[in-house]
Coordinates of N, CA and C in Angstrom, one line a residue:
X723 N -32.7 -80.9 -3.4 CA -32.6 -80.1 -5.0 C -33.1 -79.0 -4.9
X724 N -32.3 -77.8 -5.5 CA -32.4 -76.6 -5.6 C -33.6 -76.0 -5.8
X725 N -34.3 -74.9 -5.3 CA -35.6 -74.7 -5.8 C -35.4 -73.3 -6.8
X726 N -36.3 -73.7 -7.9 CA -36.3 -72.6 -9.2 C -36.6 -71.4 -9.1
X727 N -36.2 -70.2 -9.0 CA -36.0 -68.5 -8.9 C -37.1 -68.5 -10.5
X728 N -37.4 -68.4 -11.0 CA -37.7 -67.4 -12.3 C -36.9 -67.9 -13.3
X729 N -35.4 -67.7 -12.8 CA -34.8 -68.6 -14.1 C -33.5 -69.0 -13.4
X730 N -33.7 -70.6 -13.1 CA -32.9 -71.3 -12.2 C -32.3 -72.6 -13.4
X731 N -31.4 -72.6 -13.0 CA -30.7 -73.9 -13.6 C -30.6 -74.9 -12.9
X732 N -31.2 -76.4 -12.8 CA -31.1 -77.2 -12.4 C -30.6 -78.3 -13.0
X733 N -29.5 -78.8 -12.2 CA -28.9 -79.9 -12.6 C -29.4 -81.1 -12.6
X734 N -29.2 -82.1 -13.7 CA -30.1 -83.2 -13.9 C -28.8 -84.5 -14.4
X735 N -28.0 -84.5 -13.0 CA -27.2 -85.3 -13.3 C -27.4 -87.2 -13.2
X736 N -28.6 -87.0 -13.5 CA -28.9 -88.7 -13.3 C -30.5 -88.9 -13.6
X737 N -30.7 -90.0 -14.1 CA -32.8 -89.7 -14.7 C -33.6 -89.7 -12.9
X738 N -33.0 -90.1 -12.1 CA -33.3 -89.8 -11.1 C -33.7 -88.6 -10.7
X739 N -32.7 -88.2 -10.9 CA -32.9 -86.5 -10.9 C -34.1 -85.5 -11.4
X740 N -34.0 -86.0 -12.8 CA -35.3 -85.7 -13.3 C -36.4 -86.4 -13.0
X741 N -36.6 -87.4 -13.0 CA -37.6 -88.0 -12.0 C -38.3 -86.5 -10.9
X742 N -37.4 -86.6 -10.1 CA -37.9 -85.3 -8.5 C -37.9 -84.2 -9.8
X743 N -37.3 -83.7 -10.1 CA -37.5 -82.8 -10.8 C -39.1 -82.6 -11.3
X744 N -39.3 -83.4 -11.9 CA -41.2 -83.8 -12.7 C -41.7 -84.1 -11.8
X745 N -41.6 -84.6 -10.6 CA -42.8 -84.6 -9.3 C -43.0 -83.5 -9.5
X746 N -41.7 -82.8 -8.4 CA -42.0 -81.5 -7.7 C -42.5 -80.2 -8.7
X747 N -42.3 -80.9 -10.3 CA -43.3 -79.6 -11.5 C -44.2 -80.0 -11.7
X748 N -44.8 -81.1 -11.7 CA -46.1 -81.7 -11.4 C -47.2 -81.1 -10.5
X749 N -46.3 -80.1 -9.2 CA -46.9 -79.8 -8.4 C -47.5 -78.5 -8.6
X750 N -47.2 -77.5 -9.8 CA -47.2 -76.5 -10.2 C -48.0 -76.1 -11.6
X751 N -48.1 -76.8 -12.5 CA -48.5 -77.5 -13.5 C -50.3 -77.4 -12.9
X752 N -51.7 -77.0 -14.1 CA -52.3 -76.8 -13.7 C -53.1 -76.9 -15.4
X753 N -54.7 -76.5 -16.0 CA -54.9 -76.3 -17.1 C -54.3 -74.8 -17.6
X754 N -54.2 -74.7 -18.3 CA -54.0 -73.0 -19.0 C -52.3 -72.6 -19.2
X755 N -51.5 -73.6 -18.9 CA -50.3 -73.5 -18.8 C -49.4 -74.3 -20.0
X756 N -48.9 -73.5 -20.2 CA -48.1 -73.6 -21.8 C -46.4 -74.0 -21.3
X757 N -45.7 -75.5 -21.5 CA -44.6 -75.2 -21.1 C -43.5 -75.2 -23.1
X758 N -42.8 -75.1 -23.0 CA -42.1 -75.4 -24.5 C -40.7 -75.8 -23.5
X759 N -40.1 -77.4 -24.4 CA -39.1 -77.6 -23.9 C -38.1 -77.4 -25.3
X760 N -37.2 -77.1 -24.7 CA -35.9 -76.8 -25.8 C -35.1 -77.5 -25.2
X761 N -34.0 -77.9 -26.7 CA -33.2 -78.6 -26.1 C -32.2 -80.1 -27.4
X762 N -31.8 -80.2 -27.3 CA -30.5 -81.1 -28.7 C -31.7 -82.6 -28.1
X763 N -31.3 -82.8 -29.5 CA -32.0 -84.5 -29.3 C -31.2 -85.8 -29.1
X764 N -32.1 -86.2 -27.7 CA -31.4 -87.2 -26.6 C -31.1 -86.4 -25.5
X765 N -31.3 -85.2 -25.3 CA -31.0 -84.5 -24.0 C -32.3 -85.0 -22.9
X766 N -33.4 -85.5 -22.9 CA -33.6 -85.7 -22.1 C -35.2 -84.7 -21.7
X767 N -35.7 -84.3 -22.8 CA -37.4 -83.5 -23.1 C -38.2 -85.0 -22.9
X768 N -38.5 -85.4 -23.7 CA -39.4 -86.4 -23.7 C -39.2 -87.6 -22.7
X769 N -37.5 -88.2 -21.4 CA -38.1 -89.0 -20.6 C -39.1 -87.8 -19.4
X770 N -38.5 -86.0 -19.1 CA -39.1 -85.9 -18.6 C -40.4 -85.5 -18.2
X771 N -40.9 -85.5 -19.4 CA -42.4 -85.7 -19.7 C -43.1 -86.8 -19.5
X772 N -42.5 -87.6 -19.4 CA -43.0 -89.5 -19.3 C -43.2 -89.4 -17.8
X773 N -41.8 -88.8 -17.5 CA -42.1 -89.0 -15.1 C -43.2 -88.2 -15.6
X774 N -43.6 -86.3 -16.1 CA -44.7 -85.6 -15.4 C -45.9 -86.3 -15.5
X775 N -45.9 -86.7 -17.2 CA -46.9 -87.8 -17.2 C -47.7 -89.0 -16.3
X776 N -46.1 -89.7 -16.2 CA -46.7 -90.5 -15.5 C -47.0 -90.6 -13.5
X777 N -46.5 -88.9 -13.7 CA -46.5 -88.9 -12.3 C -48.1 -88.0 -11.8
X778 N -48.6 -87.2 -13.0 CA -50.3 -87.4 -13.0 C -51.3 -88.2 -12.7
X779 N -50.7 -89.8 -13.4 CA -51.4 -90.9 -13.3 C -51.5 -91.2 -11.8
X780 N -50.1 -91.2 -11.5 CA -49.9 -92.1 -10.4 C -51.1 -91.3 -9.1
X781 N -50.6 -89.5 -9.5 CA -51.4 -89.0 -8.2 C -53.1 -89.1 -8.6
X782 N -53.3 -89.7 -9.5 CA -54.8 -89.9 -9.5 C -55.4 -91.1 -9.5
X783 N -54.4 -92.1 -9.0 CA -54.5 -93.6 -9.4 C -54.8 -94.3 -10.5
X784 N -54.2 -93.8 -11.6 CA -54.7 -94.3 -13.1 C -53.1 -95.4 -13.0
X785 N -53.8 -95.8 -14.0 CA -52.6 -96.5 -14.6 C -51.9 -96.0 -15.6
X786 N -50.3 -96.3 -15.6 CA -49.0 -95.3 -16.0 C -49.8 -96.1 -17.2
X787 N -49.4 -95.2 -18.4 CA -49.5 -95.0 -20.3 C -48.4 -95.3 -20.2
X788 N -47.5 -95.3 -22.0 CA -46.7 -95.5 -22.6 C -46.7 -94.1 -22.7
X789 N -44.9 -93.1 -22.8 CA -45.3 -92.0 -22.9 C -44.1 -91.8 -23.8
X790 N -44.4 -91.8 -25.2 CA -43.0 -91.6 -25.9 C -43.5 -90.1 -26.5
X791 N -42.4 -90.3 -27.4 CA -42.8 -88.7 -27.9 C -43.4 -88.7 -29.4
X792 N -44.4 -87.9 -29.6 CA -45.3 -87.6 -31.1 C -44.8 -87.2 -31.7
X793 N -43.5 -87.5 -32.5 CA -42.6 -87.3 -34.0 C -43.7 -87.2 -35.1
X794 N -44.1 -88.7 -35.6 CA -44.9 -88.4 -36.3 C -45.8 -88.4 -36.5
X795 N -47.0 -88.8 -35.6 CA -48.5 -87.7 -35.8 C -48.2 -86.5 -35.3
X796 N -47.4 -86.0 -34.1 CA -46.9 -84.5 -34.0 C -47.9 -84.0 -32.6
X797 N -48.6 -85.1 -31.9 CA -49.4 -85.2 -30.9 C -50.0 -86.1 -30.3
X798 N -49.8 -86.6 -28.9 CA -50.5 -87.5 -28.1 C -50.8 -86.4 -26.8
X799 N -52.4 -87.1 -26.8 CA -53.5 -86.3 -25.7 C -53.5 -87.8 -24.9
X800 N -53.4 -87.0 -23.5 CA -53.8 -87.7 -22.0 C -54.9 -87.3 -21.1
X801 N -55.8 -88.1 -21.2 CA -57.0 -87.6 -20.1 C -56.2 -88.0 -18.7
X802 N -56.0 -87.5 -17.5 CA -55.7 -87.5 -16.7 C -57.1 -86.9 -15.1
X803 N -57.6 -88.0 -15.5 CA -59.2 -87.3 -14.9 C -59.7 -86.2 -15.7
X804 N -59.6 -85.3 -14.5 CA -60.5 -83.9 -15.7 C -59.5 -83.1 -16.1
X805 N -58.2 -83.6 -16.0 CA -57.2 -82.4 -17.1 C -56.5 -83.1 -18.1
X806 N -56.8 -82.6 -18.8 CA -56.1 -82.8 -20.5 C -54.9 -82.3 -20.5
X807 N -53.8 -83.1 -20.6 CA -52.1 -82.8 -21.0 C -52.5 -83.2 -22.7
X808 N -51.9 -81.9 -23.4 CA -51.5 -82.2 -25.3 C -49.2 -81.8 -25.0
X809 N -49.7 -83.0 -26.0 CA -48.0 -83.5 -25.7 C -47.3 -83.0 -27.8
X810 N -47.2 -82.2 -28.0 CA -46.4 -81.8 -28.9 C -45.0 -81.7 -29.5
X811 N -45.1 -82.8 -30.4 CA -43.5 -82.4 -30.7 C -43.0 -82.0 -32.4
X812 N -42.5 -81.3 -32.6 CA -43.0 -80.0 -33.3 C -41.7 -80.4 -34.4
X813 N -40.7 -81.4 -33.9 CA -39.9 -81.9 -34.6 C -39.4 -81.5 -36.1
X814 N -40.2 -82.3 -36.7 CA -40.6 -82.4 -38.3 C -41.3 -81.1 -38.9
X815 N -41.8 -80.3 -38.4 CA -41.9 -79.0 -39.1 C -41.4 -77.8 -39.4
X816 N -41.2 -77.7 -40.5 CA -40.9 -76.7 -41.4 C -40.9 -75.3 -41.4
X817 N -42.0 -75.4 -41.1 CA -42.3 -73.6 -41.7 C -43.2 -73.0 -40.7
X818 N -43.5 -71.7 -39.9 CA -43.8 -70.8 -39.6 C -45.6 -71.1 -39.7
X819 N -46.3 -70.8 -41.3 CA -47.0 -71.3 -41.7 C -48.0 -72.9 -41.0
X820 N -47.0 -74.7 -40.8 CA -47.4 -75.5 -40.1 C -48.0 -75.3 -39.0
X821 N -47.0 -74.5 -38.3 CA -47.5 -74.0 -36.9 C -48.6 -73.1 -36.8
X822 N -49.1 -72.5 -37.4 CA -50.0 -71.7 -37.3 C -51.8 -72.9 -37.2
X823 N -51.1 -73.6 -38.6 CA -52.6 -74.6 -38.9 C -52.6 -75.6 -37.8
X824 N -51.5 -76.0 -37.2 CA -52.3 -76.7 -35.5 C -53.2 -76.3 -35.1
X825 N -53.2 -74.6 -34.8 CA -54.1 -74.4 -33.6 C -53.9 -74.4 -32.1
X826 N -52.7 -74.7 -32.1 CA -51.9 -74.9 -30.9 C -52.2 -74.4 -30.1
X827 N -53.4 -73.3 -29.8 CA -53.6 -72.7 -28.2 C -55.1 -72.9 -28.4
X828 N -55.5 -73.3 -29.5 CA -56.9 -73.5 -29.2 C -57.4 -73.3 -27.8
X829 N -57.1 -74.3 -27.2 CA -57.7 -75.2 -25.9 C -57.1 -74.7 -24.9
X830 N -56.2 -73.9 -24.6 CA -54.9 -73.8 -23.7 C -55.6 -73.8 -22.5
X831 N -56.6 -73.0 -22.5 CA -56.8 -72.8 -21.3 C -57.6 -74.5 -20.6
X832 N -58.1 -75.2 -21.0 CA -58.2 -76.3 -20.9 C -57.8 -77.3 -20.2
X833 N -56.6 -77.6 -21.0 CA -55.8 -78.3 -20.8 C -54.3 -77.7 -21.0
X834 N -53.1 -79.1 -20.1 CA -51.5 -78.1 -20.1 C -51.2 -78.8 -21.5
X835 N -50.7 -77.9 -22.4 CA -49.7 -77.7 -23.4 C -48.2 -78.2 -22.7
X836 N -47.5 -79.5 -23.1 CA -46.1 -79.1 -23.5 C -45.6 -79.8 -24.5
X837 N -44.8 -78.6 -25.4 CA -44.3 -78.8 -27.1 C -43.2 -78.7 -26.7
X838 N -42.5 -79.9 -27.3 CA -41.0 -80.0 -27.7 C -41.1 -79.3 -29.0
X839 N -39.6 -78.9 -29.4 CA -39.0 -78.0 -30.6 C -39.7 -77.2 -30.7
X840 N -40.0 -75.4 -30.0 CA -41.2 -74.8 -30.3 C -40.6 -74.3 -30.8
X841 N -39.2 -73.8 -31.8 CA -38.7 -72.6 -32.4 C -39.4 -72.4 -33.5
X842 N -39.9 -72.5 -34.1 CA -41.3 -72.0 -34.6 C -42.5 -71.0 -34.4
X843 N -42.5 -71.6 -33.4 CA -43.7 -70.3 -32.6 C -43.3 -69.0 -32.2
X844 N -43.7 -68.4 -33.1 CA -44.3 -66.7 -33.0 C -44.6 -66.0 -31.9
X845 N -46.0 -66.5 -31.7 CA -46.6 -65.5 -30.8 C -46.3 -66.4 -29.7
X846 N -45.7 -66.3 -28.3 CA -46.1 -66.8 -27.4 C -46.8 -66.3 -26.4
X847 N -47.7 -68.2 -26.1 CA -48.9 -68.0 -25.1 C -49.1 -67.7 -23.5
X848 N -49.8 -66.6 -23.2 CA -49.8 -66.1 -21.7 C -49.7 -67.9 -20.5
X849 N -48.8 -67.6 -19.9 CA -48.8 -68.9 -19.1 C -47.9 -69.1 -19.5
X850 N -46.6 -68.9 -20.0 CA -45.7 -69.9 -20.5 C -44.8 -70.0 -19.4
X851 N -44.3 -71.3 -19.4 CA -43.0 -72.0 -18.8 C -42.4 -71.8 -19.7
X852 N -40.6 -71.7 -20.1 CA -40.1 -72.6 -20.9 C -38.8 -73.2 -20.1
X853 N -38.3 -74.5 -20.5 CA -37.6 -75.6 -19.6 C -36.1 -75.4 -21.3
X854 N -35.6 -75.2 -21.3 CA -34.1 -75.7 -21.6 C -33.1 -76.3 -21.4
X855 N -32.9 -77.8 -22.0 CA -32.4 -79.0 -21.5 C -30.6 -78.7 -22.1
X856 N -29.7 -78.9 -21.3 CA -28.6 -78.8 -22.3 C -27.3 -80.1 -22.1
X857 N -27.1 -80.2 -22.7 CA -25.5 -81.6 -21.7 C -24.6 -80.4 -21.5
X858 N -24.1 -81.7 -20.8 CA -22.6 -80.9 -20.0 C -20.7 -80.9 -20.7
X859 N -20.5 -80.9 -20.6 CA -19.4 -81.3 -21.3 C -19.2 -82.5 -22.0
X860 N -19.4 -83.6 -21.0 CA -18.6 -84.5 -20.7 C -20.3 -85.7 -21.8
X861 N -21.5 -85.2 -21.4 CA -22.3 -85.2 -21.9 C -23.0 -86.6 -21.3
X862 N -22.7 -86.9 -20.2 CA -23.3 -87.4 -19.3 C -23.7 -86.6 -18.2
X863 N -24.2 -85.7 -17.9 CA -24.6 -84.9 -17.2 C -25.0 -83.6 -17.8
X864 N -26.7 -83.4 -17.6 CA -27.5 -82.1 -17.9 C -27.3 -81.5 -17.3
X865 N -28.1 -79.8 -17.7 CA -28.8 -79.3 -16.9 C -30.3 -78.9 -18.1
X866 N -31.6 -78.4 -16.6 CA -32.2 -77.9 -17.3 C -32.1 -75.8 -17.0
X867 N -32.6 -75.3 -17.7 CA -32.8 -73.5 -17.0 C -34.3 -73.9 -17.2
X868 N -34.7 -73.4 -16.4 CA -36.3 -73.2 -15.7 C -36.7 -71.5 -16.0
X869 N -37.8 -71.4 -17.1 CA -38.0 -69.4 -16.7 C -39.4 -69.5 -16.9
X870 N -40.1 -68.7 -15.5 CA -41.6 -68.5 -16.6 C -42.1 -68.9 -14.7
X871 N -41.2 -70.0 -14.3 CA -41.8 -70.6 -12.5 C -41.0 -71.2 -11.6
X872 N -42.1 -70.9 -10.2 CA -41.0 -71.0 -9.0 C -41.3 -72.5 -8.7
X873 N -40.1 -73.0 -8.5 CA -40.6 -74.7 -8.0 C -40.9 -74.3 -6.4

């Protein structure tokens, strides 16, 4: 698998490749890092997050939980030993005011925050990694562009 350097594009030609990237990515994440995940519906953002969270759980010998998109409740929290992982889905929010009322970065030093649909966030946090998922021409292939993290 190619190594991402500050802003690289990685092919996700299969779900296995998505899992491999999540495993590699998990080794670089620690509390205080926020990850913005951009991309169309169905492009693989939540699948990537599922593999990522399940990897943390496997490494810590914890039972794997079902990881779903928190579209209706906006936030799912996963506690992996001492690490808290916040998984946000902001798809339904329509205004900057709604974002500000969430206090998204209130505990961002003690947690890993994974945020799908972050387009309305105006003030980007420190320690930000941005992943942009895109379909290929045939909708069977996908890529992800990684900014802010060397794998």
